XYZ file of C-alpha atoms in Angstrom:
560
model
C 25.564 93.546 -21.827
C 29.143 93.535 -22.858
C 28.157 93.054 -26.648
C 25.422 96.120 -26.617
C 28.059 98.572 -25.010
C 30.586 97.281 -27.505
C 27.457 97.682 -30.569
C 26.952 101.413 -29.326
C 30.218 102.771 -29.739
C 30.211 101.584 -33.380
C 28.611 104.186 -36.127
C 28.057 102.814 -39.659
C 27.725 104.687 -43.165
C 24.654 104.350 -45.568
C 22.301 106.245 -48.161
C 19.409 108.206 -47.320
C 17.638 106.646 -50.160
C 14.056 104.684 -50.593
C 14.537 101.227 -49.214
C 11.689 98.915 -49.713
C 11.750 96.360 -46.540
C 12.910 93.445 -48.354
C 15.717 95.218 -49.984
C 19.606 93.790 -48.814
C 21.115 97.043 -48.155
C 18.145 98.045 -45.365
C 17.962 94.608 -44.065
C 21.544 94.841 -43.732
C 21.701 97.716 -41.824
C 18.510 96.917 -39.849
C 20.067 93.910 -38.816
C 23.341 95.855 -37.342
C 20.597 97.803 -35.535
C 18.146 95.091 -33.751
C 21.141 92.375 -33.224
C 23.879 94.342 -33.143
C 23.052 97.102 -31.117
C 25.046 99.834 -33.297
C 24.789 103.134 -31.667
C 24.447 105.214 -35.123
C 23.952 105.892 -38.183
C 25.853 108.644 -40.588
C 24.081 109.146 -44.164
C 25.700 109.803 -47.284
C 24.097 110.897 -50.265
C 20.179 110.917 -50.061
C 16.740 112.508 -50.240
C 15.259 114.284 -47.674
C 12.063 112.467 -47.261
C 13.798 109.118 -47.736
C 16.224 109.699 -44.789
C 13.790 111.090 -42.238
C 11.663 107.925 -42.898
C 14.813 105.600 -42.827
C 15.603 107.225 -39.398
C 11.931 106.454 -38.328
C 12.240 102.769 -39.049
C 15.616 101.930 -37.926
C 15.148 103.690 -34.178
C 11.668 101.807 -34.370
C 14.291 98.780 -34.297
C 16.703 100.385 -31.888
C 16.866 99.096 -27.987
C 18.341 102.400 -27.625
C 18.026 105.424 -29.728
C 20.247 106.035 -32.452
C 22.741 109.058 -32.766
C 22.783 109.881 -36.355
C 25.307 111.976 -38.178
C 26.072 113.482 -41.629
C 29.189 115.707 -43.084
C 27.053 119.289 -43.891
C 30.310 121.364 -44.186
C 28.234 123.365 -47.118
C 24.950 123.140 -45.983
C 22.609 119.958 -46.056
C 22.568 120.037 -49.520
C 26.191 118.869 -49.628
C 24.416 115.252 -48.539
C 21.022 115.936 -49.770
C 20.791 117.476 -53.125
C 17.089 118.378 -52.806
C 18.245 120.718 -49.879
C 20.474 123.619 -50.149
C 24.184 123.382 -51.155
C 26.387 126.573 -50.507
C 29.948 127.530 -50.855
C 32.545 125.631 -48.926
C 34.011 127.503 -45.521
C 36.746 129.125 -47.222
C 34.039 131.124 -49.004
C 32.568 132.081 -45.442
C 35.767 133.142 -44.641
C 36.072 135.667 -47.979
C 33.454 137.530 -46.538
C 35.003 138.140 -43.774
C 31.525 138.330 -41.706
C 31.694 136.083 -38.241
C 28.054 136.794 -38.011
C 27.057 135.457 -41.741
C 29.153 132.321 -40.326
C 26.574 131.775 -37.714
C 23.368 132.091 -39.373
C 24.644 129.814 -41.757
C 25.548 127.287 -39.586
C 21.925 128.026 -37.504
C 20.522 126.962 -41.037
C 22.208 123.995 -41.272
C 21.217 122.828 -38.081
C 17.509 123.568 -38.684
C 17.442 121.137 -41.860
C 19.405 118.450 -40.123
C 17.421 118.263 -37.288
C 14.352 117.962 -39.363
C 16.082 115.255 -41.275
C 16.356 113.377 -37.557
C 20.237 114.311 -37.752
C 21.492 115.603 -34.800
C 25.423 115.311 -35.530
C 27.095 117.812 -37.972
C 30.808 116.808 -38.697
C 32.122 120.482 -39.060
C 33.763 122.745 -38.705
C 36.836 121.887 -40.136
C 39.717 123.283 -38.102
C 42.444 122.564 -40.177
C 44.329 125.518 -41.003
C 45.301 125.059 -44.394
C 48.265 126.745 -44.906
C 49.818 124.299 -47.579
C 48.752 125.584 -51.096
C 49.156 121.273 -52.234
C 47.004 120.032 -49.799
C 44.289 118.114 -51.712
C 41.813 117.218 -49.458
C 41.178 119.833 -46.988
C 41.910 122.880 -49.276
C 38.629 125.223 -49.792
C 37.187 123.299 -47.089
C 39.061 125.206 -44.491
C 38.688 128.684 -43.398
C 41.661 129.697 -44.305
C 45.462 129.928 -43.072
C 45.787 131.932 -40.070
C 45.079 130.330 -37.048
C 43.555 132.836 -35.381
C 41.333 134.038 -37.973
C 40.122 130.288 -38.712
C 39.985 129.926 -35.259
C 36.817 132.615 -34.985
C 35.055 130.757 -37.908
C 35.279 127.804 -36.309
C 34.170 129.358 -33.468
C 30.659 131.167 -34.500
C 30.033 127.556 -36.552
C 30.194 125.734 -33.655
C 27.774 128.256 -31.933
C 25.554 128.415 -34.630
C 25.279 124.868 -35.418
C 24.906 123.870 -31.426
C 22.301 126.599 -30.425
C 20.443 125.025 -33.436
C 20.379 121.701 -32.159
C 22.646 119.455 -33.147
C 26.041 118.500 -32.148
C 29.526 120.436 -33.557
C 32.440 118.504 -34.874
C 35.893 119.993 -34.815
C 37.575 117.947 -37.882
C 40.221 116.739 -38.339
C 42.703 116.701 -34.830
C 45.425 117.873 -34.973
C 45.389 119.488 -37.866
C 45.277 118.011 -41.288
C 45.337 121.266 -42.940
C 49.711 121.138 -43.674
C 49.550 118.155 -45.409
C 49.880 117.269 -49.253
C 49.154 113.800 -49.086
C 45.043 112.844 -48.661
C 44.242 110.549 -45.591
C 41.359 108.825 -48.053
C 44.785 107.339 -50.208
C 47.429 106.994 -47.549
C 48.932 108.346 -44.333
C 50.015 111.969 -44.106
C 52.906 112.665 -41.876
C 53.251 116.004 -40.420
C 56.596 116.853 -39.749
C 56.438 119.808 -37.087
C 57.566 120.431 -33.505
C 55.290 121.329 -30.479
C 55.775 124.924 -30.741
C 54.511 124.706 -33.914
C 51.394 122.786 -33.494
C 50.551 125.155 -30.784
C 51.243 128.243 -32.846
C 49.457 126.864 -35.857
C 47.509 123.693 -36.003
C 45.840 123.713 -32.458
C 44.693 127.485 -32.243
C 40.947 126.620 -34.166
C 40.323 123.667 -32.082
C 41.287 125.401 -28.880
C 39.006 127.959 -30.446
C 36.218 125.482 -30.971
C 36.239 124.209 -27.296
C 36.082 127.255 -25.979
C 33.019 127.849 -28.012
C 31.321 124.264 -26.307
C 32.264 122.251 -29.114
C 30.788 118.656 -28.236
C 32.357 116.260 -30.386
C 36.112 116.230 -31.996
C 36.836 113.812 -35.196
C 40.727 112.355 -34.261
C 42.053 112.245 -38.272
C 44.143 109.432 -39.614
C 47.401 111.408 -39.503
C 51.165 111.034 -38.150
C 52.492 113.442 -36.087
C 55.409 112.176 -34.965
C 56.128 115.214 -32.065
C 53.084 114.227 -30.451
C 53.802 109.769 -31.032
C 56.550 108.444 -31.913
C 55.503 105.221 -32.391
C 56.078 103.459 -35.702
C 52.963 102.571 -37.399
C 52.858 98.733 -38.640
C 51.884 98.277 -42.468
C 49.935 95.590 -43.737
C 50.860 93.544 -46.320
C 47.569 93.163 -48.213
C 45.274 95.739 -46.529
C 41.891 95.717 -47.875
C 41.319 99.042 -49.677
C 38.012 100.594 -49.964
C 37.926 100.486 -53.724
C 36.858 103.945 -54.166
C 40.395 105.020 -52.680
C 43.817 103.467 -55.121
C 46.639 102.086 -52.936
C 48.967 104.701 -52.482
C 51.197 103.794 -50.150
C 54.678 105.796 -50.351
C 57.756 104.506 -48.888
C 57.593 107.930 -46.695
C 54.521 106.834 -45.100
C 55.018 103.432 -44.401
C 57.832 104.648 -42.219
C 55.349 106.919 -40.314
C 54.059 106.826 -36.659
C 50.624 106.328 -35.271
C 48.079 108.000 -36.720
C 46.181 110.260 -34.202
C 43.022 107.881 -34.452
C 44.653 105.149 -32.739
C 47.211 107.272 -30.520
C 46.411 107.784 -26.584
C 49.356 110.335 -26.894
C 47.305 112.712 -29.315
C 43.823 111.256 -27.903
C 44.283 111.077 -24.243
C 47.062 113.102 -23.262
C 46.638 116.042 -25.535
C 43.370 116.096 -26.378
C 41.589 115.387 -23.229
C 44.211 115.854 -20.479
C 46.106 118.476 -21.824
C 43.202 120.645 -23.857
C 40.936 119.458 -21.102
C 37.811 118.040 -23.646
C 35.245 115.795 -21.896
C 32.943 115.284 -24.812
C 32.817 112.950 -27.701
C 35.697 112.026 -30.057
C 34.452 110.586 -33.406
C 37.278 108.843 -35.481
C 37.579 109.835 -39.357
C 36.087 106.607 -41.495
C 37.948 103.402 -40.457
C 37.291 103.018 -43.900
C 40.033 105.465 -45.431
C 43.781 104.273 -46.761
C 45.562 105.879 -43.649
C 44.178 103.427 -41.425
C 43.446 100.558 -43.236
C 46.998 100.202 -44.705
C 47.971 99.670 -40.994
C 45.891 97.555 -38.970
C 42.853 94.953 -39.657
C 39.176 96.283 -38.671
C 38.749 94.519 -35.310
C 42.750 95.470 -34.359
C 41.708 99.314 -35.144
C 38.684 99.822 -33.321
C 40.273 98.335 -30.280
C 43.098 100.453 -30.977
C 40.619 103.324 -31.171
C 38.818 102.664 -27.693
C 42.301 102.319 -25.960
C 43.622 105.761 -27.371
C 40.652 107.407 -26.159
C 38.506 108.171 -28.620
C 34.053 107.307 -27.663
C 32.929 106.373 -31.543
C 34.299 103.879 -34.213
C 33.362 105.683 -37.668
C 32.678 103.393 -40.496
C 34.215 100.106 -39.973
C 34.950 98.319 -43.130
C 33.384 95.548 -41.195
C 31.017 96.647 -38.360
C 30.602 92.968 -36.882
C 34.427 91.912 -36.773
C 35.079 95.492 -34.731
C 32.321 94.911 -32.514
C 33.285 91.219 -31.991
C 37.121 92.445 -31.541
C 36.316 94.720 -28.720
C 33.980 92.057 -26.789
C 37.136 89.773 -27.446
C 39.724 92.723 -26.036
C 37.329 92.897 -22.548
C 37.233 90.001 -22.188
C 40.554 88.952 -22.499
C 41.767 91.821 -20.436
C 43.423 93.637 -23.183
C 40.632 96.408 -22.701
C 39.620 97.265 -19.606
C 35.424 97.560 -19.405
C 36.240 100.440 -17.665
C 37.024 102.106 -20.871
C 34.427 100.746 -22.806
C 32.073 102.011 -20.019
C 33.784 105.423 -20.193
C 33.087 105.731 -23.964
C 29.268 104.659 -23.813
C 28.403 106.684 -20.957
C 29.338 109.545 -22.998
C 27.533 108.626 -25.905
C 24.637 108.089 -23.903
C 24.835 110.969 -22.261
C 24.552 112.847 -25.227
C 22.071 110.939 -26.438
C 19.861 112.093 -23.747
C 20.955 115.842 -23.531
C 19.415 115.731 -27.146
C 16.367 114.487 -25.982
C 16.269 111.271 -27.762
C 15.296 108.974 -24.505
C 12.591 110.975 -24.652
C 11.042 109.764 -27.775
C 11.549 113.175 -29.233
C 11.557 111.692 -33.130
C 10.311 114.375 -35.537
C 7.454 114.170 -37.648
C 7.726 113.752 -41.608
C 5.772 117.304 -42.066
C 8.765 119.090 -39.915
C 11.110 118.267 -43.346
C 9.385 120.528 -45.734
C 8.706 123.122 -43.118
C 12.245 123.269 -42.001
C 14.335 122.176 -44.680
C 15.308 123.385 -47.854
C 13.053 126.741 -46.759
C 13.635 130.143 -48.629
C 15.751 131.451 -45.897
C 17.703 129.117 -45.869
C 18.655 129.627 -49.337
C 18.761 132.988 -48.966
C 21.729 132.431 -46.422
C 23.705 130.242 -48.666
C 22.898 132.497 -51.550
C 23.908 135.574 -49.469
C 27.681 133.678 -48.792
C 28.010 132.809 -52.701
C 27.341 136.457 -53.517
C 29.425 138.059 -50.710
C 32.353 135.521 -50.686
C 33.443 136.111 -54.482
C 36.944 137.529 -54.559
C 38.552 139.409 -57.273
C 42.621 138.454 -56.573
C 43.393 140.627 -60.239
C 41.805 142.236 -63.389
C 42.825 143.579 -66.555
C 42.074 147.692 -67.442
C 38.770 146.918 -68.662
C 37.856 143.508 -68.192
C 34.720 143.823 -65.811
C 32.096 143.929 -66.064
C 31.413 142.180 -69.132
C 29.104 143.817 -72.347
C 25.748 142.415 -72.482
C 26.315 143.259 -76.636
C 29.641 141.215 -76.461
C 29.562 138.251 -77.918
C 31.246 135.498 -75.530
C 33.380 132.585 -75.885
C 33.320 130.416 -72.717
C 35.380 127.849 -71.886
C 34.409 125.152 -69.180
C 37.536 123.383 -67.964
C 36.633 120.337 -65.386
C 38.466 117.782 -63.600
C 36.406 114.772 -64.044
C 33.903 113.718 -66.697
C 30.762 113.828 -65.158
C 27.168 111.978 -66.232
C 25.748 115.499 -65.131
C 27.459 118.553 -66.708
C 27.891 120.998 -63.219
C 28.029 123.832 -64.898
C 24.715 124.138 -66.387
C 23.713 126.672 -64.240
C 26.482 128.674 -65.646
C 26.012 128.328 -69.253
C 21.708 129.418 -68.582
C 22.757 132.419 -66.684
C 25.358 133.065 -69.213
C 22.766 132.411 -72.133
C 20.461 135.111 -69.792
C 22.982 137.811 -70.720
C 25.480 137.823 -73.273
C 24.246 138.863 -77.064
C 25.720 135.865 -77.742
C 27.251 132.677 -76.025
C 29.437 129.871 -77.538
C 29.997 127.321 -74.589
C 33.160 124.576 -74.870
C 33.430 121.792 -72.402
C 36.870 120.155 -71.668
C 37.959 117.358 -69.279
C 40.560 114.717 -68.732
C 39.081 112.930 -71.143
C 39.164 115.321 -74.526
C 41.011 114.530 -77.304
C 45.021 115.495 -77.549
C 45.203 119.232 -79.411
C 41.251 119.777 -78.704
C 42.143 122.442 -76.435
C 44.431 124.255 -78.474
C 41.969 124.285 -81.233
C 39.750 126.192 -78.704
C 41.607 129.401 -79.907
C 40.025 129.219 -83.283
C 36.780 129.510 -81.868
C 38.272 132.934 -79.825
C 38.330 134.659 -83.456
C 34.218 134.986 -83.326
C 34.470 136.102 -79.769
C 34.745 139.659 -78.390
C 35.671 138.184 -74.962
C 36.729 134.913 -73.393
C 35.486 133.283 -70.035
C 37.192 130.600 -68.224
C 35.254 128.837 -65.699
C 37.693 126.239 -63.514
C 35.791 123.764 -62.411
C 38.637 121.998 -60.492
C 38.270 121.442 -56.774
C 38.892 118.986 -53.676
C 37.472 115.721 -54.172
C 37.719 112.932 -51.205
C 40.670 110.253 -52.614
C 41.726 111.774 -55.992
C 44.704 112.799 -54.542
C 45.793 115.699 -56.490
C 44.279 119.149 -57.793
C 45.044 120.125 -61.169
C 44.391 121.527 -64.520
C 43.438 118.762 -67.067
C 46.302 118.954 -69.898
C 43.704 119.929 -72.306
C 42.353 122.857 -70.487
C 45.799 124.558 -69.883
C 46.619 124.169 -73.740
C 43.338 125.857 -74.185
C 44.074 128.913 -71.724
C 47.619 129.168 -73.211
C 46.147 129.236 -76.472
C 43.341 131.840 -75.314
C 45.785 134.027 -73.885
C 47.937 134.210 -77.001
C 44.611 134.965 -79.225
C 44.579 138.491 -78.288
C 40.999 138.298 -76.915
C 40.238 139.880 -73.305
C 39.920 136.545 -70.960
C 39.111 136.369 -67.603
C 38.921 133.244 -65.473
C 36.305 132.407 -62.981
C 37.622 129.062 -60.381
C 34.760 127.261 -58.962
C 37.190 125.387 -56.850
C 40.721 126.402 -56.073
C 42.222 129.926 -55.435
C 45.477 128.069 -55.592
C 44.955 127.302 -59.279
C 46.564 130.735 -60.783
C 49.981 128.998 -60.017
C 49.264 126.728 -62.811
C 48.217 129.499 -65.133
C 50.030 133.012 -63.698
C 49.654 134.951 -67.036
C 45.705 134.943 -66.389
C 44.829 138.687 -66.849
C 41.564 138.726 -64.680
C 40.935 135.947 -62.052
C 37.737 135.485 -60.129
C 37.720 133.020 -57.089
C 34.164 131.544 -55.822
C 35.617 128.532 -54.069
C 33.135 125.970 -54.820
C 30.752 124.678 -58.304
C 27.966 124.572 -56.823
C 24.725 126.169 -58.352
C 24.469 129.118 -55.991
C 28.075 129.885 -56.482
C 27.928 129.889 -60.771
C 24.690 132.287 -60.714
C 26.315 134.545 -58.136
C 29.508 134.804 -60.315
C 27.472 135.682 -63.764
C 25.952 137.870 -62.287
C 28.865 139.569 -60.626
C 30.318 139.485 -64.168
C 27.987 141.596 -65.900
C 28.178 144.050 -63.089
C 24.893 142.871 -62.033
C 25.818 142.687 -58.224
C 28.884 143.864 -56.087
C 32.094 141.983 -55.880
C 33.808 142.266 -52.238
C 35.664 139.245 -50.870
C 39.109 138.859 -49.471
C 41.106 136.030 -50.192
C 41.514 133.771 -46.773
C 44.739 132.169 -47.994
C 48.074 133.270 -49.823
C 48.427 132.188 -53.751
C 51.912 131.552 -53.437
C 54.303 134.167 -55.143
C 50.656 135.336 -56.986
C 48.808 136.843 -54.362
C 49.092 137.661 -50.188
C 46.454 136.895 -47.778
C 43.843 139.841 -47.583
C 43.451 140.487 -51.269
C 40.391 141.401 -53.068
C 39.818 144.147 -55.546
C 36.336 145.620 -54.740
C 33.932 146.780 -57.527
C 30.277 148.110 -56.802
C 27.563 146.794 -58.957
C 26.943 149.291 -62.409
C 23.512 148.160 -62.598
């Protein structure tokens, strides 16, 4: 019926977590399954166990099967903690090794489809060749198209000849931006020749590679359309993401989610792609600023795109594009077009043919050794040293060591404990400081007294990308810390577990190690690379402005 097509080209967000039956948020979502006909599912944060069971009992509800999605840029543990979580791309990139890229992504795709995922949004394609951007950042490859281009590339091979479906993210390139699509709407202010030259090389790269699925981004671009975006007066903001609305922005053009220019014409005419195109979360501030649920998703369908991601409202889009066919706004036609592709996908997967996985296929496929070994091998091989003092590395196991953690956010959950027991492992003798945005005015300075029992000084920058913050920066109290470190006299050297592009806020750092992400893998690869315990050979992907060029990476061979 009308009402089931419109139902399967909506996709809704959730948690992978235990949901009893009675429970509100699964008879929620059951309900958008068995009466509304939704045609997926994409799972946030969850458990492994919990989610392959939650897929069970939802497609047990489904008149048709359900195409279910998560964001696994850095492995499934980026969704599922239990599971593995590596480096982000940009570390894939430092090693330089299009091969390692694959198996990685292989890896992914064995967990996910285990899970009863068979949609992986990534790669990211952005080139990110803006040093501000906040959002996309690490999470790119890099900034030269044609290099990012090859990563995205073997991902997309690796991830499809493992089963699941590749996403090129975000079209047409959200990497040159420094304003984050979660808050507002980035603008990107470039001609054709440009886009061509820069933005559009990893996604031409990704088709060529059978990419299945694109994700259309909420972004302006007004070379491609023109067309000046409305603004709402009182959008309703996901409250997770501050309004942010800049008088810039509200002058800007259609975002590519709802543009047939950038959708149609471009994307499938021009570039010739046939498969699925995803939007980015209707939820996010550069869409809902602009246009009501219902008014989007139609908007979405008419541009071109198969798959409305996230509705703040799943029921008013649905209703909105049964009201659009009807009234001849939308012709069925289009509507057809999109559901015939998701259905055709559905069945090149296999799912018509009941192909569910059993519950014992998690812990045999997910979260295995190799896989670990995989992510472990990127954490180890994508560390790059950009400089280093005469001297500095590797740090003496008989020094005693004065390390400063500097984060971005206070957290329930300190994230760098695995830092602080590998650190514990090896130095004689290990005084550990903790600062955030919320320590006390002059704390950090004070940090310097503590340098005068210290025979060396670590740094550890735990400052990275984070969906609708916005910005990327040093916490006041952890630059007056480094500032007064680097007056003490004591050796420091500074480790970021997030950001190569933080040495422009501190430039007088002696010795500066880049890992590109916090995660666990990435903190026990960089002690040990610290006390010389393991080889350091990465290549930065990106250019620290003024700091450091593309390409560089002092190598040093393990001592012991």
């Amino acid at each position: 019926s009308l009402r089931e097509k419109a139902g399967q080209v909506v996709m809704v967000g959730s948690r992978g977590v235990y949901r009893a039956e009675d429970d509100p948020e699964y008879l929620d979502l059951a309900r958008l399954v068995s009466e509304e006909g939704i045609g997926g599912v994409i799972w946030f944060l969850g458990t492994p166990l919990e989610t392959a069971d939650l897929n069970h009992r939802l497609n047990a509800k489904a008149k048709l099967p359900l195409l279910v999605a998560a964001d696994l840029e850095s492995g499934p543990g980026m969704r599922f903690p239990d599971l593995v979580f590596g480096p982000s791309a940009m570390a894939v990139a430092a090693t330089g090794d299009l091969d390692l890229a694959e198996r990685r992504a292989r890896a992914t795709a064995e967990a996910a489809r285990a899970l009863g995922i068979q949609v992986v949004f990534a790669p990211v394609a952005d080139v990110n060749n803006n040093p501000d951007n906040p959002v996309i950042n690490v999470r790119s490859f890099g900034e030269e198209p044609a290099a990012v281009g090859r990563f995205v590339a073997a991902t997309v091979k690796g991830l499809q000849e493992g089963g699941v479906l590749a996403t090129l993210k975000h079209f047409p390139g959200h990497g040159d931006t420094a304003v984050d699509s979660h808050r507002s709407l980035p603008v990107l202010s470039v001609d054709r020749a440009r886009l061509d030259a820069v933005e559009l090389v990893p996604f031409r790269a990704g088709l060529a590679a059978g990419a299945r699925s694109v994700m259309t981004a909420h972004l302006a671009v007004p070379a491609l359309d023109p067309t000046p975006v409305p603004v709402l007066e009182k959008p309703v903001r996901n409250p997770g993401f501050p309004e942010d609305v800049k008088e810039a922005e509200a002058k800007g053009t259609l975002p590519a989610v709802v543009s047939r220019a950038m959708t149609t014409k471009l994307l499938r005419e021009e570039m010739g792609f046939s498969g699925l195109v995803f939007t980015d979360s209707m939820e996010m501030g550069g869409i809902v600023a602009h246009f009501e649920t219902g008014e989007a998703a139609v908007r979405v369908l008419e541009a071109g795109g198969d798959v409305v991601l996230m509705p703040p409202d799943p029921r008013a889009a649905i209703a909105a594009i049964v009201a659009a066919v009807e009234s001849g706004r939308l012709p069925e036609s289009r509507l057809d077009e999109a559901v015939g592709r998701l259905l055709a996908e559905k069945e090149r997967l296999g799912l018509f043919r009941g192909a569910e996985i059993p519950d014992e296929e998690v812990s045999r496929k997910a979260g295995t050794l190799a896989q670990k070994a995989t992510e472990e091998e990127v954490a180890r091989r994508g560390l790059t040293l950009v400089r280093e003092a005469p001297g500095a590395l590797p740090l003496r196991p008989d020094a005693r060591l004065l390390a400063v953690a500097v984060h971005d956010e206070r957290t329930a959950v300190a994230i760098d404990a695995t830092l602080q027991g590998e650190l514990k492992k090896r130095a004689a003798s290990l005084d550990f400081v903790r600062l955030d945005p919320t320590s006390c005015a002059g704390e950090g300075a004070t940090v310097a007294e503590r340098a005068k029992g210290a025979d060396a000084v670590l740094v550890a920058l735990f400052v990275r990308p984070k969906s609708g913050r916005g910005t990327i920066e040093i916490p006041a109290e952890g630059k007056a810390a480094i500032a007064a470190l680097l007056a003490s006299g004591r050796p420091v050297v500074a480790v970021s577990f997030g950001s190569p592009y933080l040495l422009r806020d501190v430039p007088a750092l002696p010795t500066f190690l880049c890992g590109y992400g916090p995660q666990a893998l990435v903190q026990a690869a960089a002690a040990r690379a610290l006390y010389g315990e393991a080889a350091i050979e990465g290549r930065l992907p990106v250019t620290i402005p003024a700091l450091a060029p593309r390409g560089t990476g002092l190598r040093r061979e393990a001592v012991k």
